[in-house]
Short mmCIF file of C-alpha atoms in Angstrom, two decimals:
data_model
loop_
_atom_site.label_atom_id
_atom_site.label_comp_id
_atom_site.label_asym_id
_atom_site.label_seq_id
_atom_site.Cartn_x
_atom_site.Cartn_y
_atom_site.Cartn_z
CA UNK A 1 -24.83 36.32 30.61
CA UNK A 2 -22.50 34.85 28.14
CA UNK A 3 -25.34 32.54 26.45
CA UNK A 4 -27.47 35.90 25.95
CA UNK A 5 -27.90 37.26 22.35
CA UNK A 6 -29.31 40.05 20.88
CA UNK A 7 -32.37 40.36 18.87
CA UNK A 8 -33.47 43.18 17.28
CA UNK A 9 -37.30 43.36 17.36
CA UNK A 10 -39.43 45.29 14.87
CA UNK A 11 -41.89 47.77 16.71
CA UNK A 12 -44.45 47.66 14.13
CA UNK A 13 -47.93 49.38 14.31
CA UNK A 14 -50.60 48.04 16.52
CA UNK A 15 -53.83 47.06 15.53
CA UNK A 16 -55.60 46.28 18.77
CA UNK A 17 -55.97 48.06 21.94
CA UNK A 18 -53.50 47.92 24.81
CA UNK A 19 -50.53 46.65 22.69
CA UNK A 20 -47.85 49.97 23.50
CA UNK A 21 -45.24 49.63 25.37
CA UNK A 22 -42.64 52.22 26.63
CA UNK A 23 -38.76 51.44 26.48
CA UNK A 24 -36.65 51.22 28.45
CA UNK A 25 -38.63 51.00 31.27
CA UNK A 26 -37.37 51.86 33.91
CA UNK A 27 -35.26 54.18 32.35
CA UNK A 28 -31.56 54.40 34.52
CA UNK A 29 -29.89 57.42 33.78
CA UNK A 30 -26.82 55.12 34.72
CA UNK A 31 -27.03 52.91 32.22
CA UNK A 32 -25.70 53.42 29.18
CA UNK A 33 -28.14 53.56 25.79
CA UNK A 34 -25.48 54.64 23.29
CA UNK A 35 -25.25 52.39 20.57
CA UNK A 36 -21.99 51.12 21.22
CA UNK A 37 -23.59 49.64 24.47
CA UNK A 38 -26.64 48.16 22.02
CA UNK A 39 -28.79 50.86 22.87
CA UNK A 40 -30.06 53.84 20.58
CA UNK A 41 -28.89 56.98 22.26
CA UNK A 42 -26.45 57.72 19.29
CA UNK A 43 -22.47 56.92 19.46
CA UNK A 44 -20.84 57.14 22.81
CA UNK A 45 -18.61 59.76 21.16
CA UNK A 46 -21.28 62.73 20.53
CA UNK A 47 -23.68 61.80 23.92
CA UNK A 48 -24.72 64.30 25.38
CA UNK A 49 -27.59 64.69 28.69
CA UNK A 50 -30.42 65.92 25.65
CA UNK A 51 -29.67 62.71 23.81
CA UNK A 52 -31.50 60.52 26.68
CA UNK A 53 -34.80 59.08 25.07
CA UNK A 54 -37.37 56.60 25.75
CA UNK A 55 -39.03 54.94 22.70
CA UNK A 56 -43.35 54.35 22.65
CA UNK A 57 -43.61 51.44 20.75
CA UNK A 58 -46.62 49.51 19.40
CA UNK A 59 -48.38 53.03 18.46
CA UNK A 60 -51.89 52.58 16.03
CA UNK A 61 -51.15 54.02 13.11
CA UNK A 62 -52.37 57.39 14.74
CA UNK A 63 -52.83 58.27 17.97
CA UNK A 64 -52.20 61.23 21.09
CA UNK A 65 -49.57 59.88 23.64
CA UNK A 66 -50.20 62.02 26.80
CA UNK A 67 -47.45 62.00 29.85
CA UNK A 68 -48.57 63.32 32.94
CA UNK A 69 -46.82 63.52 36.35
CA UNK A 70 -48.73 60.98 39.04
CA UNK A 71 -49.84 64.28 40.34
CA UNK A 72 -51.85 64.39 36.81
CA UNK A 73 -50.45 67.33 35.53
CA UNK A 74 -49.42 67.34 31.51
CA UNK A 75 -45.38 67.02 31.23
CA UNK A 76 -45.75 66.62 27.05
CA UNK A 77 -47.82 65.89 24.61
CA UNK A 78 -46.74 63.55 21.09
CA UNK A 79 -48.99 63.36 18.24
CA UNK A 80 -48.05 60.31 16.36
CA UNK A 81 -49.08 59.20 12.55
CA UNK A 82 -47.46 56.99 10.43
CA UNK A 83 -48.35 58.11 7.10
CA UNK A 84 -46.03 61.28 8.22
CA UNK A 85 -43.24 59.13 9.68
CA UNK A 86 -43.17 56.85 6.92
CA UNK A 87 -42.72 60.58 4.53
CA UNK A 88 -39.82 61.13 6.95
CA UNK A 89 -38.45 57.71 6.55
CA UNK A 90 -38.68 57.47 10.35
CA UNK A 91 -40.24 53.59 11.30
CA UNK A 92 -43.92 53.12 12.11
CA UNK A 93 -45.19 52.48 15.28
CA UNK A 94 -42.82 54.24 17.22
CA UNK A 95 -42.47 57.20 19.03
CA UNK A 96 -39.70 58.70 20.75
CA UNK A 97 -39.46 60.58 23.65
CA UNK A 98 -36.21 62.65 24.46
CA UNK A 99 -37.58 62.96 28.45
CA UNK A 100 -38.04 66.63 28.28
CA UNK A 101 -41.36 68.66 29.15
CA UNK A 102 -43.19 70.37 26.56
CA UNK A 103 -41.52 73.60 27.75
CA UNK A 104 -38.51 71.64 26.91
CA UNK A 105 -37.62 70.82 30.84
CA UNK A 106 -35.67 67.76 31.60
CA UNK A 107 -38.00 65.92 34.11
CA UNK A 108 -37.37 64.73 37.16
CA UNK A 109 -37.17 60.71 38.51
CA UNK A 110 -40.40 59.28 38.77
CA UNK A 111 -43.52 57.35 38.06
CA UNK A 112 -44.72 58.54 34.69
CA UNK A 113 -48.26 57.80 33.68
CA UNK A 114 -49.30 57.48 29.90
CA UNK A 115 -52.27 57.74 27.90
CA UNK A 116 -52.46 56.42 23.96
CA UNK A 117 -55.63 57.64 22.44
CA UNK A 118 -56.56 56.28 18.99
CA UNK A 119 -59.59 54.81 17.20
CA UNK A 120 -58.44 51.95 18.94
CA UNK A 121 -59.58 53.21 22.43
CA UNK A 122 -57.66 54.65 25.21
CA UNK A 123 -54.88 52.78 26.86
CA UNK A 124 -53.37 53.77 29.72
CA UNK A 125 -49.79 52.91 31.53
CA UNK A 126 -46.99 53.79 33.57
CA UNK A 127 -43.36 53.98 33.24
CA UNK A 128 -40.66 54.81 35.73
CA UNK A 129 -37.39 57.38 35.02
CA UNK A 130 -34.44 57.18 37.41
CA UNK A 131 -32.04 59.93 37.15
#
């Protein structure tokens, strides 16, 4: 509405167990991300279908994010660790996730389940894509 404002929040690293979050979630393929719109899909100008991404947030400072269909089969697999994002200047705690299989597949609407395995533990969620 018009009294809403933006706020940019700082994913930082997690340090307890059951903290990640995916974003957006659900993701709406007919919504626009692009950062024009506030979102972080790049500028509206250069979008293309491969830029769509969902972001892991909240990551330990390493762990194995696991997304598997409900049907429990693997779609992709993201090793995160911050000592080689922070090389990269990428931002810690974060992951992104440009909804493609590991065999580089765009997958199809769904429920999504997600595992984050760390010293931390295992956490387990779900997110939802909506093509």
């Amino acid at each position: 509405g018009e009294n809403a404002t933006k706020v940019q929040v700082p994913f930082l690293p997690s340090a307890k167990l059951g903290e990640v979050k995916v974003v957006p979630n659900p993701y709406r393929s007919d919504l626009d991300y692009t950062f024009e719109q506030g979102g972080w899909e790049g500028r509206s100008i250069s979008w293309t279908e491969d830029r769509r991404v969902v972001w892991f947030i909240h990551l330990p400072s390493r762990a194995t994010v696991r997304i598997f269909s409900l049907s429990g089969d693997i779609v992709a697999t993201i090793n995160h660790d911050d000592a080689r994002r922070d090389g990269k200047n990428l931002p810690e705690g974060q992951e992104e996730w440009h909804l493609l299989s590991d065999s580089r597949r765009a997958i199809a609407s769904g429920v999504y389940i997600f595992s984050v395995e760390s010293e931390l533990g295992t956490q387990i969620g779900k997110f939802v894509v909506i093509r």
